[in-house]
Every structure is written in structure tokens, then in C-alpha cells.
Amino acid sequence: MAREHIRSWQVGDVKVSRIVEIWDFQDDIHMAMPDATPGEVKALDWLHPHYATPEGRMRMNFQAFVLQTPERTIVIDTCIGAGREREYEVFTDLPEGFLEDLASLGIEREDVDTVFCTHLHFDHVGWNTYKDRETGEYRPTFPNARYLFGKTEYEAWQNDLRHDDHHDDKHMIESVDPIVAAGLVDFIDTDHEIAPGIHAEPSHGHTPGHIHVVIESRGERAVITGDLMHHPMQCAMPHRHATFDMDREKGSATRQAFVDTYRDSGALVIGMHFCEPTAGHFVTASDGETWFRGLGIADR
Ligand SMILES: [Zn+2]
């Protein structure tokens, strides 16, 4: 989208970079939490101004993360994709720019050796493929990569999700099926080691096979949430239901366990949909509540 939105963080030997496709999307909080109100958003002072508007609307990004180690180049989730027709206008016919942003990090698409999808929703698989201008066919964007899809997640999409009333499977046809057909997919277990020091962890609930990413290098630790949470407000009330969790009870339990694990742990938490500052820490505040302290935001 724009070079100025790229941010990088160093975790030991792993450089994590953010590529943003949709910047500062604003919507009602009930799009993340069905029973939350604008009043509750307004009342949490630490959400302002970074993660919420004065009117109590949430702010979020749609983005991907790139991990560079001395040996490997890994893309975590691949946004929505350019020129796609999607259910909502905000996601439809997005401009090119993702590959130019990648190039500005010194990475050509042929250099990527691994693509990892936390789950198979449309905003996490888009740039798995690009549309060939001449033939209109969707082709793998990263021809030299192994694409890692969760086995449980993929099977759920084959069995149920493609044919239920909630999901349109256009993104599967455009961004997942061509990768499978090209033989580029490894169907992985939920605790898969992606590279030395980088592994998946199960976080089912948002989708049946959702997985997130843990990075451990030289005594430092970071975690990329995937969609086990969408907005920083959820770390203050992880037990509350999330709108897009397919299994809301399980999603709440997963989120609670995740926040309990990473609160005051020193681990850098990188929120899949968190807007700037996207990375920070789950911290217990002086009032005993958990909050998300984005990097650069003062303690409280
Ligand atoms: Zn998402």
C-alpha cells in the first residue's frame, strides 16, 4: 500500500516486517465484539488515540508480516490481494503495491521460501496468488515457496466451510486451490516447526484449525496473533465473545489462555489486525487490568 507504513522489529536473529494493505480501517466495535459498545471503547483511555476514534469506533489494519532470518524468508498471511471482487466494497479491487512493498525490503517474490497462513479467511490468503493479466488465471505469487496450510483448517474448508451459509468460497478458488493444484502446499500439524526458532501453536476457535506463530531467538520471544484477536481491546476482556469466531466459546477460552500466557511475559505481541503501533506488550496496569502497551506508548 505504502512504503511509509512498513515497520520492522528485530527479535534476536529474526527481522519481522509489517506490510500494510489497508491502513486505519474504522468500524463499530461490534464488528470485533458483538456485545461491546462505543461507550466501553471510549472508557478505556489507553485505546486512545491509537486504537480507537473519539466516537468509540475501533481502528484496525489489514496486513502481512515478513520474517527474515539469516537463512530464510517467510511470509505470514498474505492479505486480501489486488483486483479481487469481494463481499464488501472496502476489500474489492484493491490496488497493487504488496510486491513493491516487499521489494522495498530487498525481497523479490522468487526469494520467499515459505508462506504460512494462520487460517484460510479471505484477508489472510489473497496474495498467495496473483491474476495473470493475459489469461485471467490465478497463479502462485511465490513460485519457490512451500505454502504451509494447517491440515485441520484445510480439511474444515473442504468439508463444511465452503458450503455453509456464512462463507463465500471465491477466495478459496482464487487463492488456495491454485496453490494446492501446483503442488506447493505442505499440510501441517498445529505445532509445526516453520524454521529453527519459529513454530506454530494451535489457537482454534476463530476457525476450526486456526494457528498462530511464535518466534524465539537469542533469548527473545515474539508472537504473531493471527485472528485469535482482532483488536487490542480484547486483551482487557479476552473472555468476551468475538464476532467472527466460528466457535465463540472456544475462541474466548483460547484468547483468555493466550492473554494469560503472554501477560507480563516480556514477549513482544504483534497483532495481526492491530494498527500502529502494531507490536507491543500485554501488561498489568496499576489498577490490575490488562492492557496492550504498543511500542512507544508510555506506561500507566
Ligand atoms: Zn483477518
PDB file of N, CA and C in Angstrom, residues 200-284:
ATOM      1  N   ALA A 200       4.520 -22.951  14.925  1.00  0.00           N
ATOM      2  CA  ALA A 200       3.080 -22.702  15.020  1.00  0.00           C
ATOM      3  C   ALA A 200       2.579 -23.190  16.375  1.00  0.00           C
ATOM      4  N   GLU A 201       1.486 -22.571  16.833  1.00  0.00           N
ATOM      5  CA  GLU A 201       0.787 -23.055  18.020  1.00  0.00           C
ATOM      6  C   GLU A 201      -0.708 -23.054  17.720  1.00  0.00           C
ATOM      7  N   PRO A 202      -1.427 -24.051  18.247  1.00  0.00           N
ATOM      8  CA  PRO A 202      -2.862 -24.113  17.965  1.00  0.00           C
ATOM      9  C   PRO A 202      -3.642 -23.029  18.706  1.00  0.00           C
ATOM     10  N   SER A 203      -4.609 -22.440  18.042  1.00  0.00           N
ATOM     11  CA  SER A 203      -5.475 -21.434  18.680  1.00  0.00           C
ATOM     12  C   SER A 203      -6.856 -21.500  18.040  1.00  0.00           C
ATOM     13  N   HIS A 204      -7.445 -22.668  18.111  1.00  0.00           N
ATOM     14  CA  HIS A 204      -8.731 -22.906  17.453  1.00  0.00           C
ATOM     15  C   HIS A 204      -9.851 -22.099  18.098  1.00  0.00           C
ATOM     16  N   GLY A 205     -10.845 -21.797  17.338  1.00  0.00           N
ATOM     17  CA  GLY A 205     -11.981 -21.034  17.835  1.00  0.00           C
ATOM     18  C   GLY A 205     -12.430 -20.026  16.789  1.00  0.00           C
ATOM     19  N   HIS A 206     -11.506 -19.171  16.382  1.00  0.00           N
ATOM     20  CA  HIS A 206     -11.834 -18.232  15.298  1.00  0.00           C
ATOM     21  C   HIS A 206     -12.243 -19.045  14.060  1.00  0.00           C
ATOM     22  N   THR A 207     -11.412 -20.021  13.745  1.00  0.00           N
ATOM     23  CA  THR A 207     -11.761 -21.041  12.744  1.00  0.00           C
ATOM     24  C   THR A 207     -11.371 -22.395  13.347  1.00  0.00           C
ATOM     25  N   PRO A 208     -11.826 -23.490  12.729  1.00  0.00           N
ATOM     26  CA  PRO A 208     -11.570 -24.810  13.337  1.00  0.00           C
ATOM     27  C   PRO A 208     -10.096 -25.175  13.448  1.00  0.00           C
ATOM     28  N   GLY A 209      -9.253 -24.640  12.556  1.00  0.00           N
ATOM     29  CA  GLY A 209      -7.842 -25.027  12.595  1.00  0.00           C
ATOM     30  C   GLY A 209      -6.905 -23.844  12.710  1.00  0.00           C
ATOM     31  N   HIS A 210      -7.369 -22.780  13.326  1.00  0.00           N
ATOM     32  CA  HIS A 210      -6.548 -21.564  13.427  1.00  0.00           C
ATOM     33  C   HIS A 210      -5.246 -21.854  14.176  1.00  0.00           C
ATOM     34  N   ILE A 211      -4.133 -21.296  13.672  1.00  0.00           N
ATOM     35  CA  ILE A 211      -2.829 -21.434  14.330  1.00  0.00           C
ATOM     36  C   ILE A 211      -2.151 -20.065  14.328  1.00  0.00           C
ATOM     37  N   HIS A 212      -1.307 -19.829  15.322  1.00  0.00           N
ATOM     38  CA  HIS A 212      -0.554 -18.564  15.342  1.00  0.00           C
ATOM     39  C   HIS A 212       0.935 -18.886  15.397  1.00  0.00           C
ATOM     40  N   VAL A 213       1.760 -17.842  15.425  1.00  0.00           N
ATOM     41  CA  VAL A 213       3.199 -18.037  15.236  1.00  0.00           C
ATOM     42  C   VAL A 213       3.987 -17.538  16.440  1.00  0.00           C
ATOM     43  N   VAL A 214       4.908 -18.353  16.894  1.00  0.00           N
ATOM     44  CA  VAL A 214       5.804 -17.979  17.993  1.00  0.00           C
ATOM     45  C   VAL A 214       7.235 -17.932  17.460  1.00  0.00           C
ATOM     46  N   ILE A 215       7.943 -16.853  17.817  1.00  0.00           N
ATOM     47  CA  ILE A 215       9.336 -16.675  17.387  1.00  0.00           C
ATOM     48  C   ILE A 215      10.214 -16.636  18.639  1.00  0.00           C
ATOM     49  N   GLU A 216      11.229 -17.484  18.682  1.00  0.00           N
ATOM     50  CA  GLU A 216      12.171 -17.469  19.810  1.00  0.00           C
ATOM     51  C   GLU A 216      13.584 -17.451  19.263  1.00  0.00           C
ATOM     52  N   SER A 217      14.322 -16.401  19.595  1.00  0.00           N
ATOM     53  CA  SER A 217      15.672 -16.288  19.060  1.00  0.00           C
ATOM     54  C   SER A 217      16.558 -15.519  20.031  1.00  0.00           C
ATOM     55  N   ARG A 218      17.673 -16.088  20.380  1.00  0.00           N
ATOM     56  CA  ARG A 218      18.654 -15.453  21.276  1.00  0.00           C
ATOM     57  C   ARG A 218      18.011 -14.898  22.547  1.00  0.00           C
ATOM     58  N   GLY A 219      17.145 -15.700  23.142  1.00  0.00           N
ATOM     59  CA  GLY A 219      16.526 -15.311  24.409  1.00  0.00           C
ATOM     60  C   GLY A 219      15.374 -14.326  24.284  1.00  0.00           C
ATOM     61  N   GLU A 220      15.068 -13.912  23.052  1.00  0.00           N
ATOM     62  CA  GLU A 220      13.924 -13.008  22.861  1.00  0.00           C
ATOM     63  C   GLU A 220      12.742 -13.791  22.304  1.00  0.00           C
ATOM     64  N   ARG A 221      11.532 -13.298  22.612  1.00  0.00           N
ATOM     65  CA  ARG A 221      10.344 -14.022  22.178  1.00  0.00           C
ATOM     66  C   ARG A 221       9.315 -13.039  21.610  1.00  0.00           C
ATOM     67  N   ALA A 222       8.682 -13.437  20.522  1.00  0.00           N
ATOM     68  CA  ALA A 222       7.586 -12.645  19.957  1.00  0.00           C
ATOM     69  C   ALA A 222       6.505 -13.603  19.495  1.00  0.00           C
ATOM     70  N   VAL A 223       5.296 -13.092  19.396  1.00  0.00           N
ATOM     71  CA  VAL A 223       4.192 -13.926  18.945  1.00  0.00           C
ATOM     72  C   VAL A 223       3.326 -13.108  17.993  1.00  0.00           C
ATOM     73  N   ILE A 224       2.937 -13.730  16.886  1.00  0.00           N
ATOM     74  CA  ILE A 224       2.030 -13.080  15.930  1.00  0.00           C
ATOM     75  C   ILE A 224       0.664 -13.732  16.109  1.00  0.00           C
ATOM     76  N   THR A 225      -0.333 -12.915  16.422  1.00  0.00           N
ATOM     77  CA  THR A 225      -1.605 -13.456  16.920  1.00  0.00           C
ATOM     78  C   THR A 225      -2.467 -14.172  15.896  1.00  0.00           C
ATOM     79  N   GLY A 226      -2.297 -13.860  14.599  1.00  0.00           N
ATOM     80  CA  GLY A 226      -3.366 -14.269  13.691  1.00  0.00           C
ATOM     81  C   GLY A 226      -4.663 -13.632  14.174  1.00  0.00           C
ATOM     82  N   ASP A 227      -5.790 -14.256  13.893  1.00  0.00           N
ATOM     83  CA  ASP A 227      -7.082 -13.654  14.254  1.00  0.00           C
ATOM     84  C   ASP A 227      -7.666 -14.210  15.550  1.00  0.00           C
ATOM     85  N   LEU A 228      -6.795 -14.728  16.430  1.00  0.00           N
ATOM     86  CA  LEU A 228      -7.342 -15.141  17.727  1.00  0.00           C
ATOM     87  C   LEU A 228      -7.804 -13.909  18.497  1.00  0.00           C
ATOM     88  N   MET A 229      -7.302 -12.727  18.090  1.00  0.00           N
ATOM     89  CA  MET A 229      -7.915 -11.469  18.500  1.00  0.00           C
ATOM     90  C   MET A 229      -7.766 -10.471  17.349  1.00  0.00           C
ATOM     91  N   HIS A 230      -8.702  -9.520  17.276  1.00  0.00           N
ATOM     92  CA  HIS A 230      -8.680  -8.553  16.185  1.00  0.00           C
ATOM     93  C   HIS A 230      -8.294  -7.156  16.635  1.00  0.00           C
ATOM     94  N   HIS A 231      -8.545  -6.889  17.919  1.00  0.00           N
ATOM     95  CA  HIS A 231      -8.393  -5.517  18.398  1.00  0.00           C
ATOM     96  C   HIS A 231      -7.782  -5.535  19.800  1.00  0.00           C
ATOM     97  N   PRO A 232      -6.912  -4.550  20.120  1.00  0.00           N
ATOM     98  CA  PRO A 232      -6.269  -4.535  21.437  1.00  0.00           C
ATOM     99  C   PRO A 232      -7.253  -4.558  22.610  1.00  0.00           C
ATOM    100  N   MET A 233      -8.461  -4.022  22.418  1.00  0.00           N
ATOM    101  CA  MET A 233      -9.445  -4.022  23.500  1.00  0.00           C
ATOM    102  C   MET A 233      -9.690  -5.424  24.040  1.00  0.00           C
ATOM    103  N   GLN A 234      -9.529  -6.419  23.175  1.00  0.00           N
ATOM    104  CA  GLN A 234      -9.819  -7.794  23.581  1.00  0.00           C
ATOM    105  C   GLN A 234      -8.830  -8.335  24.615  1.00  0.00           C
ATOM    106  N   CYS A 235      -7.655  -7.715  24.749  1.00  0.00           N
ATOM    107  CA  CYS A 235      -6.733  -8.231  25.773  1.00  0.00           C
ATOM    108  C   CYS A 235      -7.206  -7.820  27.159  1.00  0.00           C
ATOM    109  N   ALA A 236      -8.031  -6.778  27.246  1.00  0.00           N
ATOM    110  CA  ALA A 236      -8.579  -6.367  28.541  1.00  0.00           C
ATOM    111  C   ALA A 236      -9.775  -7.224  28.938  1.00  0.00           C
ATOM    112  N   MET A 237     -10.402  -7.853  27.955  1.00  0.00           N
ATOM    113  CA  MET A 237     -11.596  -8.657  28.220  1.00  0.00           C
ATOM    114  C   MET A 237     -11.624  -9.857  27.266  1.00  0.00           C
ATOM    115  N   PRO A 238     -10.592 -10.725  27.397  1.00  0.00           N
ATOM    116  CA  PRO A 238     -10.431 -11.815  26.435  1.00  0.00           C
ATOM    117  C   PRO A 238     -11.570 -12.831  26.447  1.00  0.00           C
ATOM    118  N   HIS A 239     -12.254 -12.923  27.603  1.00  0.00           N
ATOM    119  CA  HIS A 239     -13.324 -13.924  27.739  1.00  0.00           C
ATOM    120  C   HIS A 239     -14.574 -13.535  26.957  1.00  0.00           C
ATOM    121  N   ARG A 240     -14.690 -12.267  26.611  1.00  0.00           N
ATOM    122  CA  ARG A 240     -15.897 -11.834  25.884  1.00  0.00           C
ATOM    123  C   ARG A 240     -15.894 -12.402  24.472  1.00  0.00           C
ATOM    124  N   HIS A 241     -17.065 -12.652  23.950  1.00  0.00           N
ATOM    125  CA  HIS A 241     -17.173 -13.248  22.622  1.00  0.00           C
ATOM    126  C   HIS A 241     -16.602 -12.351  21.521  1.00  0.00           C
ATOM    127  N   ALA A 242     -16.099 -12.991  20.476  1.00  0.00           N
ATOM    128  CA  ALA A 242     -15.620 -12.274  19.301  1.00  0.00           C
ATOM    129  C   ALA A 242     -16.570 -12.565  18.135  1.00  0.00           C
ATOM    130  N   THR A 243     -16.904 -11.520  17.419  1.00  0.00           N
ATOM    131  CA  THR A 243     -17.940 -11.606  16.396  1.00  0.00           C
ATOM    132  C   THR A 243     -17.652 -12.681  15.351  1.00  0.00           C
ATOM    133  N   PHE A 244     -16.412 -12.728  14.896  1.00  0.00           N
ATOM    134  CA  PHE A 244     -16.123 -13.629  13.782  1.00  0.00           C
ATOM    135  C   PHE A 244     -15.542 -14.976  14.210  1.00  0.00           C
ATOM    136  N   ASP A 245     -15.566 -15.262  15.510  1.00  0.00           N
ATOM    137  CA  ASP A 245     -15.158 -16.601  15.937  1.00  0.00           C
ATOM    138  C   ASP A 245     -16.245 -17.594  15.541  1.00  0.00           C
ATOM    139  N   MET A 246     -15.867 -18.618  14.830  1.00  0.00           N
ATOM    140  CA  MET A 246     -16.863 -19.585  14.395  1.00  0.00           C
ATOM    141  C   MET A 246     -17.374 -20.392  15.580  1.00  0.00           C
ATOM    142  N   ASP A 247     -16.463 -20.683  16.525  1.00  0.00           N
ATOM    143  CA  ASP A 247     -16.859 -21.321  17.775  1.00  0.00           C
ATOM    144  C   ASP A 247     -16.550 -20.309  18.881  1.00  0.00           C
ATOM    145  N   ARG A 248     -17.580 -19.572  19.296  1.00  0.00           N
ATOM    146  CA  ARG A 248     -17.341 -18.436  20.193  1.00  0.00           C
ATOM    147  C   ARG A 248     -16.859 -18.853  21.576  1.00  0.00           C
ATOM    148  N   GLU A 249     -17.359 -19.987  22.090  1.00  0.00           N
ATOM    149  CA  GLU A 249     -16.903 -20.440  23.413  1.00  0.00           C
ATOM    150  C   GLU A 249     -15.427 -20.813  23.360  1.00  0.00           C
ATOM    151  N   LYS A 250     -15.084 -21.565  22.350  1.00  0.00           N
ATOM    152  CA  LYS A 250     -13.697 -21.998  22.206  1.00  0.00           C
ATOM    153  C   LYS A 250     -12.783 -20.798  21.931  1.00  0.00           C
ATOM    154  N   GLY A 251     -13.257 -19.880  21.103  1.00  0.00           N
ATOM    155  CA  GLY A 251     -12.473 -18.690  20.795  1.00  0.00           C
ATOM    156  C   GLY A 251     -12.169 -17.886  22.054  1.00  0.00           C
ATOM    157  N   SER A 252     -13.165 -17.747  22.926  1.00  0.00           N
ATOM    158  CA  SER A 252     -12.979 -16.994  24.173  1.00  0.00           C
ATOM    159  C   SER A 252     -11.968 -17.694  25.073  1.00  0.00           C
ATOM    160  N   ALA A 253     -12.077 -19.022  25.174  1.00  0.00           N
ATOM    161  CA  ALA A 253     -11.151 -19.782  26.028  1.00  0.00           C
ATOM    162  C   ALA A 253      -9.730 -19.682  25.478  1.00  0.00           C
ATOM    163  N   THR A 254      -9.591 -19.752  24.171  1.00  0.00           N
ATOM    164  CA  THR A 254      -8.273 -19.644  23.527  1.00  0.00           C
ATOM    165  C   THR A 254      -7.661 -18.271  23.798  1.00  0.00           C
ATOM    166  N   ARG A 255      -8.469 -17.232  23.655  1.00  0.00           N
ATOM    167  CA  ARG A 255      -7.984 -15.861  23.845  1.00  0.00           C
ATOM    168  C   ARG A 255      -7.572 -15.621  25.297  1.00  0.00           C
ATOM    169  N   GLN A 256      -8.398 -16.138  26.214  1.00  0.00           N
ATOM    170  CA  GLN A 256      -8.079 -15.985  27.644  1.00  0.00           C
ATOM    171  C   GLN A 256      -6.737 -16.659  27.955  1.00  0.00           C
ATOM    172  N   ALA A 257      -6.554 -17.876  27.463  1.00  0.00           N
ATOM    173  CA  ALA A 257      -5.308 -18.607  27.729  1.00  0.00           C
ATOM    174  C   ALA A 257      -4.115 -17.881  27.105  1.00  0.00           C
ATOM    175  N   PHE A 258      -4.337 -17.326  25.936  1.00  0.00           N
ATOM    176  CA  PHE A 258      -3.275 -16.607  25.231  1.00  0.00           C
ATOM    177  C   PHE A 258      -2.846 -15.363  26.017  1.00  0.00           C
ATOM    178  N   VAL A 259      -3.830 -14.603  26.483  1.00  0.00           N
ATOM    179  CA  VAL A 259      -3.505 -13.386  27.252  1.00  0.00           C
ATOM    180  C   VAL A 259      -2.830 -13.771  28.567  1.00  0.00           C
ATOM    181  N   ASP A 260      -3.313 -14.845  29.211  1.00  0.00           N
ATOM    182  CA  ASP A 260      -2.697 -15.299  30.463  1.00  0.00           C
ATOM    183  C   ASP A 260      -1.243 -15.717  30.240  1.00  0.00           C
ATOM    184  N   THR A 261      -0.983 -16.342  29.101  1.00  0.00           N
ATOM    185  CA  THR A 261       0.379 -16.790  28.798  1.00  0.00           C
ATOM    186  C   THR A 261       1.326 -15.617  28.573  1.00  0.00           C
ATOM    187  N   TYR A 262       0.857 -14.600  27.883  1.00  0.00           N
ATOM    188  CA  TYR A 262       1.780 -13.542  27.449  1.00  0.00           C
ATOM    189  C   TYR A 262       1.758 -12.282  28.303  1.00  0.00           C
ATOM    190  N   ARG A 263       0.796 -12.193  29.252  1.00  0.00           N
ATOM    191  CA  ARG A 263       0.751 -11.019  30.119  1.00  0.00           C
ATOM    192  C   ARG A 263       2.038 -10.935  30.951  1.00  0.00           C
ATOM    193  N   ASP A 264       2.652  -9.767  30.971  1.00  0.00           N
ATOM    194  CA  ASP A 264       3.855  -9.505  31.785  1.00  0.00           C
ATOM    195  C   ASP A 264       4.984 -10.513  31.518  1.00  0.00           C
ATOM    196  N   SER A 265       4.994 -11.093  30.329  1.00  0.00           N
ATOM    197  CA  SER A 265       5.989 -12.125  29.997  1.00  0.00           C
ATOM    198  C   SER A 265       7.215 -11.536  29.319  1.00  0.00           C
ATOM    199  N   GLY A 266       7.126 -10.294  28.915  1.00  0.00           N
ATOM    200  CA  GLY A 266       8.227  -9.693  28.154  1.00  0.00           C
ATOM    201  C   GLY A 266       8.156 -10.011  26.665  1.00  0.00           C
ATOM    202  N   ALA A 267       7.292 -10.956  26.280  1.00  0.00           N
ATOM    203  CA  ALA A 267       7.197 -11.309  24.849  1.00  0.00           C
ATOM    204  C   ALA A 267       6.572 -10.148  24.067  1.00  0.00           C
ATOM    205  N   LEU A 268       7.099  -9.937  22.890  1.00  0.00           N
ATOM    206  CA  LEU A 268       6.541  -8.912  22.002  1.00  0.00           C
ATOM    207  C   LEU A 268       5.310  -9.506  21.320  1.00  0.00           C
ATOM    208  N   VAL A 269       4.173  -8.877  21.499  1.00  0.00           N
ATOM    209  CA  VAL A 269       2.936  -9.351  20.875  1.00  0.00           C
ATOM    210  C   VAL A 269       2.686  -8.511  19.628  1.00  0.00           C
ATOM    211  N   ILE A 270       2.546  -9.190  18.496  1.00  0.00           N
ATOM    212  CA  ILE A 270       2.329  -8.499  17.223  1.00  0.00           C
ATOM    213  C   ILE A 270       0.917  -8.845  16.762  1.00  0.00           C
ATOM    214  N   GLY A 271       0.045  -7.829  16.779  1.00  0.00           N
ATOM    215  CA  GLY A 271      -1.372  -8.076  16.494  1.00  0.00           C
ATOM    216  C   GLY A 271      -1.645  -8.076  14.993  1.00  0.00           C
ATOM    217  N   MET A 272      -2.213  -9.148  14.549  1.00  0.00           N
ATOM    218  CA  MET A 272      -2.462  -9.318  13.111  1.00  0.00           C
ATOM    219  C   MET A 272      -3.212  -8.140  12.503  1.00  0.00           C
ATOM    220  N   HIS A 273      -4.221  -7.654  13.226  1.00  0.00           N
ATOM    221  CA  HIS A 273      -5.019  -6.543  12.700  1.00  0.00           C
ATOM    222  C   HIS A 273      -4.826  -5.259  13.511  1.00  0.00           C
ATOM    223  N   PHE A 274      -3.840  -5.261  14.412  1.00  0.00           N
ATOM    224  CA  PHE A 274      -3.636  -4.063  15.237  1.00  0.00           C
ATOM    225  C   PHE A 274      -3.028  -2.965  14.367  1.00  0.00           C
ATOM    226  N   CYS A 275      -3.551  -1.763  14.511  1.00  0.00           N
ATOM    227  CA  CYS A 275      -2.954  -0.665  13.758  1.00  0.00           C
ATOM    228  C   CYS A 275      -1.771  -0.092  14.553  1.00  0.00           C
ATOM    229  N   GLU A 276      -1.172   0.908  14.028  1.00  0.00           N
ATOM    230  CA  GLU A 276       0.045   1.467  14.606  1.00  0.00           C
ATOM    231  C   GLU A 276      -0.170   1.990  16.030  1.00  0.00           C
ATOM    232  N   PRO A 277       0.677   1.648  17.012  1.00  0.00           N
ATOM    233  CA  PRO A 277       1.782   0.678  16.939  1.00  0.00           C
ATOM    234  C   PRO A 277       1.278  -0.773  17.053  1.00  0.00           C
ATOM    235  N   THR A 278       1.603  -1.555  16.052  1.00  0.00           N
ATOM    236  CA  THR A 278       1.082  -2.908  15.885  1.00  0.00           C
ATOM    237  C   THR A 278       1.688  -3.898  16.886  1.00  0.00           C
ATOM    238  N   ALA A 279       2.917  -3.605  17.323  1.00  0.00           N
ATOM    239  CA  ALA A 279       3.619  -4.514  18.236  1.00  0.00           C
ATOM    240  C   ALA A 279       3.729  -3.874  19.612  1.00  0.00           C
ATOM    241  N   GLY A 280       3.637  -4.701  20.639  1.00  0.00           N
ATOM    242  CA  GLY A 280       3.740  -4.175  21.997  1.00  0.00           C
ATOM    243  C   GLY A 280       3.662  -5.299  23.011  1.00  0.00           C
ATOM    244  N   HIS A 281       3.187  -4.993  24.199  1.00  0.00           N
ATOM    245  CA  HIS A 281       3.177  -5.973  25.289  1.00  0.00           C
ATOM    246  C   HIS A 281       1.841  -5.981  26.013  1.00  0.00           C
ATOM    247  N   PHE A 282       1.433  -7.168  26.466  1.00  0.00           N
ATOM    248  CA  PHE A 282       0.298  -7.277  27.386  1.00  0.00           C
ATOM    249  C   PHE A 282       0.856  -7.001  28.782  1.00  0.00           C
ATOM    250  N   VAL A 283       0.333  -5.984  29.401  1.00  0.00           N
ATOM    251  CA  VAL A 283       0.908  -5.531  30.667  1.00  0.00           C
ATOM    252  C   VAL A 283      -0.205  -5.367  31.701  1.00  0.00           C
ATOM    253  N   THR A 284       0.099  -5.725  32.947  1.00  0.00           N
ATOM    254  CA  THR A 284      -0.840  -5.440  34.032  1.00  0.00           C
ATOM    255  C   THR A 284      -0.637  -3.998  34.485  1.00  0.00           C
TER     256      THR A 284
END
